[in-house]
Tab-separated table of C-alpha atoms and ligand atoms in Angstrom:
chain	number	residue	atom	x	y	z
D	88	UNK	CA	0.000	0.000	0.000
D	89	UNK	CA	1.220	3.515	-0.797
D	90	UNK	CA	2.446	5.423	2.235
D	91	UNK	CA	0.611	8.634	3.166
D	92	UNK	CA	2.957	11.549	2.549
D	93	UNK	CA	3.299	14.744	4.498
D	94	UNK	CA	4.044	18.240	3.318
D	95	UNK	CA	4.744	21.419	5.275
D	96	UNK	CA	2.488	24.293	4.277
D	97	UNK	CA	3.007	27.968	5.113
D	98	UNK	CA	-0.005	29.415	6.902
D	99	UNK	CA	0.578	32.832	5.376
D	100	UNK	CA	1.139	32.226	1.698
D	101	UNK	CA	0.257	28.580	1.208
D	102	UNK	CA	3.607	27.493	-0.269
D	103	UNK	CA	4.514	23.909	0.539
D	104	UNK	CA	7.823	22.223	1.328
D	105	UNK	CA	8.825	18.593	1.716
D	106	UNK	CA	10.692	19.273	4.998
D	107	UNK	CA	10.041	21.475	7.978
D	108	UNK	CA	12.021	24.691	8.104
D	109	UNK	CA	11.894	27.724	10.388
D	110	UNK	CA	11.353	30.284	7.648
D	111	UNK	CA	9.058	30.045	4.658
D	112	UNK	CA	11.154	30.076	1.476
D	113	UNK	CA	8.381	31.903	-0.424
D	114	UNK	CA	7.175	34.747	1.796
D	115	UNK	CA	10.064	34.711	4.317
D	116	UNK	CA	7.667	34.553	7.295
D	117	UNK	CA	9.018	32.793	10.363
D	118	UNK	CA	7.437	29.843	12.102
D	119	UNK	CA	4.451	29.538	9.830
D	120	UNK	CA	4.909	26.013	8.466
D	121	UNK	CA	2.488	23.383	9.663
D	122	UNK	CA	2.401	19.722	8.831
D	123	UNK	CA	-0.136	18.746	6.218
D	124	UNK	CA	-1.051	15.137	5.586
D	125	UNK	CA	-1.568	14.377	1.930
D	126	UNK	CA	-4.010	11.626	1.188
D	127	UNK	CA	-2.360	8.493	-0.167
D	128	UNK	CA	-2.554	8.423	-3.957
D	129	UNK	CA	-5.042	5.845	-5.213
D	130	UNK	CA	-3.338	2.766	-6.653
D	131	UNK	CA	-3.174	2.995	-10.436
D	132	UNK	CA	-5.644	0.800	-12.218
D	133	UNK	CA	-4.401	-1.894	-14.586
D	134	UNK	CA	-0.803	-2.808	-15.311
D	135	UNK	CA	2.082	-0.399	-15.408
D	136	UNK	CA	2.987	1.307	-18.668
D	137	UNK	CA	6.046	-0.808	-19.322
D	138	UNK	CA	4.142	-4.085	-19.065
D	139	UNK	CA	1.136	-2.853	-20.990
D	140	UNK	CA	0.170	-4.507	-24.204
D	141	UNK	CA	-0.700	-2.535	-27.327
D	142	UNK	CA	-4.317	-2.813	-26.282
D	143	UNK	CA	-3.411	-1.184	-22.985
D	144	UNK	CA	-1.957	1.802	-24.763
D	145	UNK	CA	-4.994	2.119	-26.994
D	146	UNK	CA	-7.088	2.257	-23.840
D	147	UNK	CA	-5.167	5.207	-22.436
D	148	UNK	CA	-5.156	6.990	-25.795
D	149	UNK	CA	-8.952	6.875	-25.894
D	150	UNK	CA	-8.982	9.770	-23.410
D	151	UNK	CA	-7.140	11.978	-25.915
D	152	UNK	CA	-9.389	13.718	-28.425
D	153	UNK	CA	-8.998	16.263	-31.107
D	154	UNK	CA	-10.311	19.612	-29.882
D	155	UNK	CA	-13.029	19.745	-32.530
D	156	UNK	CA	-14.303	16.310	-31.483
D	157	UNK	CA	-15.047	17.407	-27.950
D	158	UNK	CA	-18.799	17.662	-27.735
D	159	UNK	CA	-19.952	21.038	-26.577
D	160	UNK	CA	-23.302	20.605	-24.992
D	161	UNK	CA	-24.547	24.083	-24.488
D	162	UNK	CA	-24.944	24.139	-20.749
D	163	UNK	CA	-27.850	26.348	-19.796
D	164	UNK	CA	-26.801	28.946	-17.280
D	165	UNK	CA	-28.799	29.513	-14.144
D	166	UNK	CA	-30.009	33.081	-13.841
D	167	UNK	CA	-29.405	34.528	-10.397
D	168	UNK	CA	-32.498	36.715	-10.489
D	169	UNK	CA	-30.342	39.851	-10.366
D	170	UNK	CA	-29.306	41.263	-13.743
D	171	UNK	CA	-26.356	42.998	-12.138
D	172	UNK	CA	-25.119	39.734	-10.606
D	173	UNK	CA	-25.583	37.873	-13.914
D	174	UNK	CA	-23.609	40.514	-15.753
D	175	UNK	CA	-20.632	40.055	-13.445
D	176	UNK	CA	-20.884	36.281	-13.807
D	177	UNK	CA	-20.914	36.607	-17.599
D	178	UNK	CA	-24.581	35.617	-17.973
D	179	UNK	CA	-25.532	33.513	-14.957
D	180	UNK	CA	-24.161	30.552	-13.029
D	181	UNK	CA	-22.498	27.821	-15.101
D	182	UNK	CA	-23.283	24.303	-13.794
D	183	UNK	CA	-20.189	22.804	-12.161
D	184	UNK	CA	-18.541	26.182	-11.673
D	185	UNK	CA	-17.077	27.209	-8.369
D	186	UNK	CA	-17.418	30.864	-7.503
D	187	UNK	CA	-15.694	32.706	-4.704
D	188	UNK	CA	-17.343	35.844	-3.337
D	189	UNK	CA	-15.053	37.955	-1.212
D	190	UNK	CA	-15.743	41.084	0.776
D	191	UNK	CA	-15.366	42.874	4.079
D	192	UNK	CA	-17.548	41.795	6.972
D	193	UNK	CA	-20.852	43.610	6.630
D	194	UNK	CA	-20.488	44.166	2.881
D	195	UNK	CA	-23.650	42.149	2.336
D	196	UNK	CA	-22.375	38.826	1.021
D	197	UNK	CA	-24.707	36.731	3.145
D	198	UNK	CA	-27.665	38.994	2.375
D	199	UNK	CA	-27.062	38.905	-1.381
D	200	UNK	CA	-26.668	35.130	-1.440
D	201	UNK	CA	-29.685	34.525	0.772
D	202	UNK	CA	-31.838	36.662	-1.518
D	203	UNK	CA	-30.479	34.897	-4.606
D	204	UNK	CA	-30.933	31.405	-3.195
D	205	UNK	CA	-34.417	31.914	-1.774
D	206	UNK	CA	-35.614	32.985	-5.206
D	207	UNK	CA	-33.658	30.321	-7.115
D	208	UNK	CA	-34.869	27.581	-4.789
D	209	UNK	CA	-38.357	27.641	-6.296
D	210	UNK	CA	-37.006	26.324	-9.606
D	211	UNK	CA	-33.740	24.575	-8.649
D	212	UNK	CA	-32.862	22.668	-5.515
D	213	UNK	CA	-30.559	24.800	-3.392
D	214	UNK	CA	-28.592	24.197	-0.196
D	215	UNK	CA	-27.289	27.015	1.976
D	216	UNK	CA	-24.589	25.943	4.419
D	217	UNK	CA	-23.913	28.472	7.112
D	218	UNK	CA	-20.934	28.257	9.394
D	219	UNK	CA	-21.159	31.715	10.893
D	220	UNK	CA	-24.796	32.364	11.680
D	221	UNK	CA	-27.384	30.141	13.310
D	222	UNK	CA	-30.367	28.898	11.264
D	223	UNK	CA	-32.614	31.087	13.444
D	224	UNK	CA	-30.684	34.222	12.513
D	225	UNK	CA	-30.938	33.355	8.828
D	226	UNK	CA	-34.653	32.591	9.125
D	227	UNK	CA	-35.239	35.903	10.878
D	228	UNK	CA	-33.440	37.775	8.152
D	229	UNK	CA	-35.297	35.931	5.387
D	230	UNK	CA	-38.617	36.738	7.061
D	231	UNK	CA	-37.759	40.351	7.514
D	232	UNK	CA	-36.771	40.617	3.862
D	233	UNK	CA	-40.017	38.821	2.937
D	234	UNK	CA	-38.229	36.161	0.927
D	235	UNK	CA	-39.892	32.878	-0.066
D	236	UNK	CA	-38.571	30.430	2.532
D	237	UNK	CA	-40.477	27.248	1.656
D	238	UNK	CA	-37.961	25.671	-0.750
D	239	UNK	CA	-34.477	26.608	0.468
D	240	UNK	CA	-32.625	23.905	2.385
D	241	UNK	CA	-30.520	25.233	5.211
D	242	UNK	CA	-27.741	23.610	7.201
D	243	UNK	CA	-25.519	24.925	9.985
D	244	UNK	CA	-22.294	22.954	9.605
D	245	UNK	CA	-18.571	23.533	9.432
D	246	UNK	CA	-17.273	20.014	8.853
D	247	UNK	CA	-16.497	19.516	5.191
D	248	UNK	CA	-17.232	15.784	5.294
D	249	UNK	CA	-20.703	16.412	6.738
D	250	UNK	CA	-21.338	19.101	4.119
D	251	UNK	CA	-20.329	16.756	1.312
D	252	UNK	CA	-22.431	13.921	2.738
D	253	UNK	CA	-25.524	16.145	2.876
D	254	UNK	CA	-24.863	17.475	-0.598
D	255	UNK	CA	-24.578	13.946	-1.925
D	256	UNK	CA	-27.913	12.921	-0.445
D	257	UNK	CA	-29.798	16.136	-1.318
D	258	UNK	CA	-28.112	16.656	-4.714
D	259	UNK	CA	-28.629	20.417	-4.852
D	260	UNK	CA	-28.142	22.273	-8.141
D	261	UNK	CA	-26.613	25.130	-6.228
D	262	UNK	CA	-24.591	24.972	-3.027
D	263	UNK	CA	-23.489	27.942	-0.939
D	264	UNK	CA	-20.836	27.655	1.781
D	265	UNK	CA	-20.750	30.742	4.017
D	266	UNK	CA	-17.870	31.036	4.721
D	267	UNK	CA	-14.983	28.863	3.512
D	268	UNK	CA	-12.729	30.177	6.293
D	269	UNK	CA	-14.702	28.403	9.026
D	270	UNK	CA	-14.952	25.078	7.212
D	271	UNK	CA	-12.581	22.437	8.516
D	272	UNK	CA	-11.730	18.824	8.066
D	273	UNK	CA	-10.998	16.372	10.863
D	274	UNK	CA	-8.359	14.612	8.816
D	275	UNK	CA	-6.107	17.669	9.035
D	276	UNK	CA	-4.184	18.561	12.141
D	277	UNK	CA	-3.934	22.310	11.546
D	278	UNK	CA	-6.347	24.831	13.056
D	279	UNK	CA	-9.612	25.798	11.295
D	280	UNK	CA	-9.049	28.882	9.186
D	281	UNK	CA	-5.395	28.098	8.468
D	282	UNK	CA	-4.337	28.022	4.864
D	283	UNK	CA	-3.909	24.286	4.658
D	284	UNK	CA	-7.420	23.694	6.047
D	285	UNK	CA	-9.032	26.206	3.720
D	286	UNK	CA	-7.118	24.879	0.740
D	287	UNK	CA	-7.949	21.259	1.357
D	288	UNK	CA	-11.628	21.864	2.150
D	289	UNK	CA	-12.060	24.100	-0.893
D	290	UNK	CA	-10.430	21.556	-3.160
D	291	UNK	CA	-12.758	18.817	-1.875
D	292	UNK	CA	-15.784	21.041	-2.460
D	293	UNK	CA	-14.706	22.164	-5.949
D	294	UNK	CA	-13.998	18.565	-6.920
D	295	UNK	CA	-17.496	17.641	-5.806
D	296	UNK	CA	-18.963	20.549	-7.817
D	297	UNK	CA	-17.073	19.536	-10.992
D	298	UNK	CA	-18.069	15.893	-10.712
D	299	UNK	CA	-21.755	16.537	-10.090
D	300	UNK	CA	-22.332	19.724	-12.087
D	301	UNK	CA	-23.353	21.642	-8.980
D	302	UNK	CA	-22.888	25.391	-8.831
D	303	UNK	CA	-20.661	26.010	-5.805
D	304	UNK	CA	-20.478	29.429	-4.190
D	305	UNK	CA	-17.875	29.975	-1.502
D	306	UNK	CA	-17.893	33.080	0.659
D	307	UNK	CA	-14.485	34.402	1.685
D	308	UNK	CA	-13.400	37.196	3.988
D	309	UNK	CA	-10.892	39.783	2.931
D	310	UNK	CA	-8.141	41.390	4.934
D	311	UNK	CA	-7.763	45.134	5.457
D	312	UNK	CA	-5.789	45.611	2.253
D	313	UNK	CA	-8.541	43.923	0.251
D	314	UNK	CA	-6.876	40.621	-0.576
D	315	UNK	CA	-8.588	37.396	0.340
D	316	UNK	CA	-7.600	36.402	3.855
D	317	UNK	CA	-5.135	33.590	3.623
D	318	UNK	CA	-6.392	31.581	0.716
D	319	UNK	CA	-4.509	33.182	-2.156
D	320	UNK	CA	-4.201	29.566	-3.172
D	321	UNK	CA	-7.970	29.414	-3.593
D	322	UNK	CA	-7.878	31.714	-6.566
D	323	UNK	CA	-6.170	29.050	-8.687
D	324	UNK	CA	-8.746	26.467	-7.781
D	325	UNK	CA	-11.965	28.306	-8.465
D	326	UNK	CA	-13.515	29.428	-11.763
D	327	UNK	CA	-14.730	32.885	-10.783
D	328	UNK	CA	-13.562	35.262	-8.135
D	329	UNK	CA	-15.870	38.148	-7.331
D	330	UNK	CA	-15.384	40.956	-4.847
D	331	UNK	CA	-18.238	42.771	-3.127
D	332	UNK	CA	-17.011	46.212	-2.192
D	333	UNK	CA	-18.506	49.211	-0.461
D	334	UNK	CA	-17.945	51.155	2.726
D	335	UNK	CA	-20.198	51.068	5.729
D	336	UNK	CA	-21.067	54.723	5.328
D	337	UNK	CA	-22.346	54.444	1.761
D	338	UNK	CA	-25.314	52.381	0.752
D	339	UNK	CA	-23.880	51.422	-2.624
D	340	UNK	CA	-22.143	48.134	-3.106
D	341	UNK	CA	-20.203	47.153	-6.187
D	342	UNK	CA	-19.729	43.615	-7.326
D	343	UNK	CA	-16.551	43.252	-9.358
D	344	UNK	CA	-15.303	40.211	-11.235
D	345	UNK	CA	-11.595	39.574	-10.710
D	346	UNK	CA	-11.264	36.276	-12.470
D	347	UNK	CA	-13.860	34.613	-14.634
D	348	UNK	CA	-13.375	31.529	-16.736
D	349	UNK	CA	-16.815	31.979	-18.308
D	350	UNK	CA	-17.041	35.654	-19.125
D	351	UNK	CA	-15.416	39.047	-19.201
D	352	UNK	CA	-13.545	40.192	-16.173
D	353	UNK	CA	-13.807	43.641	-14.614
D	354	UNK	CA	-17.535	43.822	-15.101
D	355	UNK	CA	-19.215	45.891	-12.466
D	356	UNK	CA	-22.581	45.209	-10.865
D	357	UNK	CA	-24.064	47.885	-8.669
D	358	UNK	CA	-26.366	47.319	-5.718
D	359	UNK	CA	-27.774	49.448	-2.968
D	360	UNK	CA	-28.072	48.092	0.567
D	361	UNK	CA	-31.529	49.111	1.716
D	362	UNK	CA	-33.605	48.225	4.763
D	363	UNK	CA	-35.180	45.500	2.638
D	364	UNK	CA	-31.902	43.919	1.608
D	365	UNK	CA	-29.802	44.321	-1.518
D	366	UNK	CA	-31.482	46.083	-4.430
D	367	UNK	CA	-29.910	46.280	-7.838
D	368	UNK	CA	-29.330	49.680	-9.335
D	369	UNK	CA	-30.535	49.489	-12.907
D	370	UNK	CA	-29.431	52.928	-14.037
D	371	UNK	CA	-26.140	53.314	-12.220
D	372	UNK	CA	-24.707	55.960	-14.467
D	373	UNK	CA	-26.169	58.888	-12.606
D	374	UNK	CA	-26.235	57.713	-8.988
D	375	UNK	CA	-22.778	59.010	-8.249
D	376	UNK	CA	-23.585	62.493	-9.452
D	377	UNK	CA	-24.541	65.204	-7.047
D	378	UNK	CA	-26.962	67.429	-8.927
D	379	UNK	CA	-27.250	70.061	-6.233
D	380	UNK	CA	-28.367	73.557	-7.101
D	381	UNK	CA	-25.277	75.425	-6.162
D	382	UNK	CA	-22.132	74.958	-8.199
D	383	UNK	CA	-18.977	74.409	-6.194
D	384	UNK	CA	-15.451	74.999	-7.452
D	385	UNK	CA	-13.226	71.935	-7.660
D	386	UNK	CA	-15.795	69.569	-9.149
D	387	UNK	CA	-15.804	67.872	-12.558
D	388	UNK	CA	-17.766	64.997	-14.041
D	389	UNK	CA	-15.979	62.223	-15.906
D	390	UNK	CA	-17.307	59.299	-17.930
D	391	UNK	CA	-15.363	56.220	-16.875
D	392	UNK	CA	-15.659	52.856	-18.550
D	393	UNK	CA	-16.543	49.984	-16.248
D	394	UNK	CA	-16.510	46.543	-17.857
D	395	UNK	CA	-18.867	46.948	-20.756
D	396	UNK	CA	-20.621	50.176	-19.925
D	397	UNK	CA	-20.005	53.829	-19.181
D	398	UNK	CA	-20.465	55.358	-15.754
D	399	UNK	CA	-20.675	59.048	-14.926
D	400	UNK	CA	-18.809	59.924	-11.756
D	401	UNK	CA	-18.060	63.156	-10.042
D	402	UNK	CA	-14.521	64.073	-9.074
D	403	UNK	CA	-13.720	66.613	-6.404
D	404	UNK	CA	-10.467	68.339	-5.611
D	405	UNK	CA	-9.561	70.718	-2.853
D	406	UNK	CA	-6.418	72.824	-3.042
D	407	UNK	CA	-5.435	74.651	0.103
D	408	UNK	CA	-2.389	76.525	1.468
D	409	UNK	CA	-0.142	74.044	3.197
D	410	UNK	CA	1.430	74.615	6.575
D	411	UNK	CA	3.710	71.636	6.076
D	412	UNK	CA	7.164	71.582	4.568
D	413	UNK	CA	6.041	68.653	2.487
D	414	UNK	CA	2.523	69.472	1.227
D	415	UNK	CA	0.005	66.666	1.320
D	416	UNK	CA	-1.256	64.742	-1.699
D	417	UNK	CA	-4.254	62.782	-0.482
D	418	UNK	CA	-6.487	60.699	-2.743
D	419	UNK	CA	-9.626	58.704	-2.065
D	420	UNK	CA	-10.647	56.503	-4.969
D	421	UNK	CA	-7.550	57.252	-7.062
D	422	UNK	CA	-3.986	56.141	-7.049
D	423	UNK	CA	-1.915	58.626	-5.075
D	424	UNK	CA	1.163	58.390	-7.271
D	425	UNK	CA	-0.932	59.234	-10.291
D	426	UNK	CA	-2.028	62.492	-8.651
D	427	UNK	CA	1.584	63.445	-7.888
D	428	UNK	CA	2.540	62.698	-11.485
D	429	UNK	CA	-0.364	64.702	-12.910
D	430	UNK	CA	0.492	67.685	-10.714
D	431	UNK	CA	4.022	67.615	-12.117
D	432	UNK	CA	2.596	67.641	-15.661
D	433	UNK	CA	0.341	70.554	-14.668
D	434	UNK	CA	3.384	72.482	-13.540
D	435	UNK	CA	5.640	71.749	-16.494
D	436	UNK	CA	3.113	71.866	-19.313
D	437	UNK	CA	0.290	73.961	-17.893
D	438	UNK	CA	2.424	76.480	-16.042
D	439	UNK	CA	0.356	76.071	-12.866
D	440	UNK	CA	2.263	75.622	-9.639
D	441	UNK	CA	0.760	73.857	-6.618
D	442	UNK	CA	4.065	73.021	-4.895
D	443	UNK	CA	3.137	74.923	-1.717
D	444	UNK	CA	-0.449	73.674	-1.578
D	445	UNK	CA	-2.098	70.625	-0.063
D	446	UNK	CA	-4.094	68.767	-2.729
D	447	UNK	CA	-6.962	66.450	-1.792
D	448	UNK	CA	-8.809	64.476	-4.460
D	449	UNK	CA	-11.914	62.373	-4.014
D	450	UNK	CA	-14.253	60.304	-6.167
D	451	UNK	CA	-17.800	60.908	-4.958
D	452	UNK	CA	-19.891	57.938	-3.860
D	453	UNK	CA	-17.062	55.658	-2.769
D	454	UNK	CA	-16.245	54.501	-6.317
D	455	UNK	CA	-12.690	53.572	-7.185
D	456	UNK	CA	-11.443	54.899	-10.494
D	457	UNK	CA	-8.610	52.833	-11.884
D	458	UNK	CA	-8.797	54.159	-15.429
D	459	UNK	CA	-6.520	56.774	-16.891
D	460	UNK	CA	-9.506	58.435	-18.568
D	461	UNK	CA	-10.065	60.413	-15.365
D	462	UNK	CA	-6.661	62.172	-15.589
D	463	UNK	CA	-7.878	65.274	-17.362
D	464	UNK	CA	-10.989	65.621	-15.208
D	465	UNK	CA	-8.838	65.395	-12.073
D	466	UNK	CA	-6.463	68.114	-13.278
D	467	UNK	CA	-9.330	70.414	-14.266
D	468	UNK	CA	-10.897	69.893	-10.821
D	469	UNK	CA	-7.574	70.857	-9.206
D	470	UNK	CA	-7.306	73.987	-11.346
D	471	UNK	CA	-10.940	74.892	-10.656
D	472	UNK	CA	-10.355	74.634	-6.899
D	473	UNK	CA	-7.088	76.562	-7.094
D	474	UNK	CA	-8.691	79.419	-9.007
D	475	UNK	CA	-11.902	79.157	-6.976
D	476	UNK	CA	-13.822	79.167	-10.208
D	477	UNK	CA	-16.446	76.461	-10.771
D	478	UNK	CA	-16.889	74.629	-14.056
D	479	UNK	CA	-20.439	74.761	-15.440
D	480	UNK	CA	-22.528	71.837	-14.201
D	481	UNK	CA	-23.399	70.546	-17.645
D	482	UNK	CA	-19.778	69.947	-18.691
D	483	UNK	CA	-18.189	66.551	-18.832
D	484	UNK	CA	-14.503	65.722	-19.277
D	485	UNK	CA	-12.433	62.658	-20.069
D	486	UNK	CA	-8.980	61.889	-21.443
D	487	UNK	CA	-5.606	60.503	-20.442
D	488	UNK	CA	-2.808	62.981	-19.728
D	489	UNK	CA	0.656	62.005	-20.927
D	490	UNK	CA	3.933	63.082	-19.347
D	491	UNK	CA	4.700	65.506	-22.143
D	492	UNK	CA	1.399	67.308	-21.650
D	493	UNK	CA	-0.444	65.608	-24.495
D	494	UNK	CA	-4.047	64.465	-24.116
D	495	UNK	CA	-4.355	60.872	-25.250
D	496	UNK	CA	-7.510	59.216	-26.522
D	497	UNK	CA	-9.223	56.523	-24.449
D	498	UNK	CA	-11.229	53.453	-25.454
D	499	UNK	CA	-14.963	53.641	-26.269
D	500	UNK	CA	-15.057	57.403	-26.750
D	501	UNK	CA	-18.306	57.343	-28.742
D	502	UNK	CA	-20.189	55.409	-26.088
D	503	UNK	CA	-18.946	57.737	-23.378
D	504	UNK	CA	-20.139	60.764	-25.307
D	505	UNK	CA	-23.515	59.154	-25.973
D	506	UNK	CA	-23.932	58.449	-22.267
D	507	UNK	CA	-23.079	62.049	-21.365
D	508	UNK	CA	-25.598	63.352	-23.901
D	509	UNK	CA	-28.238	60.973	-22.538
D	510	UNK	CA	-27.825	62.496	-19.081
D	511	UNK	CA	-28.234	66.032	-20.284
D	512	UNK	CA	-24.627	67.209	-20.478
D	513	UNK	CA	-24.142	69.990	-23.015
D	514	UNK	CA	-20.400	70.276	-23.415
D	515	UNK	CA	-17.629	67.672	-23.453
D	516	UNK	CA	-13.892	68.286	-23.308
D	517	UNK	CA	-12.335	65.202	-24.889
D	518	UNK	CA	-9.074	64.084	-26.519
D	519	UNK	CA	-8.818	64.938	-30.204
D	520	UNK	CA	-8.617	61.233	-31.033
D	521	UNK	CA	-12.040	60.696	-29.466
D	522	UNK	CA	-13.813	63.510	-31.338
D	523	UNK	CA	-16.890	62.102	-33.094
D	524	UNK	CA	-17.108	62.141	-36.896
D	525	UNK	CA	-20.747	63.210	-36.849
D	526	UNK	CA	-22.075	65.863	-34.490
D	527	UNK	CA	-23.985	64.610	-31.457
D	528	UNK	CA	-27.341	66.344	-30.910
D	529	UNK	CA	-27.368	68.737	-27.946
D	530	UNK	CA	-23.726	68.091	-27.089
D	531	UNK	CA	-20.917	70.427	-28.027
D	532	UNK	CA	-17.658	68.505	-28.240
D	533	UNK	CA	-14.407	70.383	-27.590
D	534	UNK	CA	-11.500	68.268	-28.846
D	535	UNK	CA	-8.119	69.039	-27.246
D	536	UNK	CA	-4.692	67.599	-27.936
D	537	UNK	CA	-2.586	69.432	-25.319
D	538	UNK	CA	-3.137	70.206	-21.663
D	539	UNK	CA	-2.793	73.920	-22.395
D	540	UNK	CA	-5.739	73.748	-24.829
D	541	UNK	CA	-7.902	72.076	-22.179
D	542	UNK	CA	-6.992	74.754	-19.628
D	543	UNK	CA	-7.839	77.417	-22.182
D	544	UNK	CA	-11.224	75.840	-22.866
D	545	UNK	CA	-12.038	76.172	-19.161
D	546	UNK	CA	-10.823	79.664	-18.566
H	152	TYD	P1	-24.281	40.733	5.729
H	152	TYD	O1	-24.952	40.171	4.539
H	152	TYD	O2	-24.451	40.005	7.006
H	152	TYD	O3	-22.739	40.954	5.439
H	152	TYD	P2	-21.558	39.889	5.248
H	152	TYD	O4	-22.140	38.549	5.109
H	152	TYD	O5	-20.870	40.364	3.993
H	152	TYD	O6	-20.675	40.041	6.431
H	152	TYD	O7	-24.777	42.241	5.825
H	152	TYD	C1	-24.761	42.885	7.027
H	152	TYD	C2	-24.886	44.365	6.876
H	152	TYD	O8	-25.924	44.769	6.017
H	152	TYD	C3	-25.178	44.905	8.222
H	152	TYD	O9	-24.247	45.903	8.511
H	152	TYD	C4	-26.583	45.423	8.133
H	152	TYD	C5	-26.838	45.624	6.682
H	152	TYD	N1	-28.198	45.275	6.252
H	152	TYD	C6	-29.069	46.278	5.848
H	152	TYD	O10	-28.732	47.450	5.832
H	152	TYD	N2	-30.321	45.931	5.419
H	152	TYD	C7	-30.748	44.656	5.395
H	152	TYD	O11	-31.892	44.395	5.008
H	152	TYD	C8	-29.851	43.631	5.830
H	152	TYD	C9	-30.260	42.203	5.850
H	152	TYD	C10	-28.596	43.982	6.250
H	153	MG	MG1	-21.938	36.921	6.391
């Protein structure tokens, strides 16, 4: 019989080593290796390769197919009941897929999944495994949210073997495990929540999902810096990784795909957390805009591109005399280094000096802008605040700013302009490369190719 092997797995990064050592060779953390018992490999069926007859070889070759011969049965996707959720998934749940939903505590992961499952349960068998809340708590929440509770199967369990046994007898089409961090296996010696536990339990669950065609949804917690706590290793195992983001002080939650084997990544789904649970926001483009009566200096509106659609967001900047030797550059929703770089471009190519000023920049509504298309809007907001002169409310700006002061075109310019026109904007300052060939009704487009031209257009 094959001997069970052991490996030593780092609790921080999940790297494994054949021998114990004090320091992890991967992440250099000390004293993080724990022993991990690998299950004995199943004895190979049939004779060994060397002794095999020709027939034996033919048998093993049967598993190899030409790509075009692989039958593609069009697997129907399961709709989640939320269009925003389906969009992030690439059109619904794929049978056999394992999906990881990460987010801060209180982001609304359990609420979103409970709402989804209660509704799905009427047409597909669904099992919700909770390791963090009691069944009574879940029932209370479902009642308060007035969800249909008659079909959903619920189970409070943290032992992976018990979960798999129940799944095998109930055969659900969709299985939720909330959360993967509390699931453990008795065959492992390490503590629940450690990387080796999470990794092993998740691999057992994903294997089960693949073999039976069950949709598996794992809930994962994230650390302060936004990465999944511990199980970086999980991301290789699962098919989709989705992050639910949003601060406690805003009601909006964004669902963002980070990895998706069945659809586009970086799609954004937008929800609002209300007193009746998660509601999808069907027209998200305008929710981040503050259409107040009075016009404040330091504010611009930009059209960013999120996944496959445009989104109008408001950018604010505040420039103030600094009392510090090293003036502050503070950003919320942007990359800080990008602001410092843009301010240098403003100085060199726009002739505007903010070296003795504190500069604060913020994206309204808790959105994070990772696109370079917001560069120009950010600089114009800074200039507007510095000069204490507001930009008219019906102006919209987008464009990337290069280090030599040029304004570079961005992707999907036409769609961005169409979205701005739809929301009643009258003037758009855009890169020359994004200027439309035909005029857009009710929208005056001002194409610019240098930063100085953009500053002129605003003065
Ligand atoms: P929850 O789904 O438990 O978060 P997670 O599972 O991601 O930790 O959501 C909890 C938060 O949502 C909590 O702070 C209260 C808020 N909430 C509402 O505002 N309205 C509601 O209807 C529900 C159920 C929760
Ligand atoms: Mg929860």
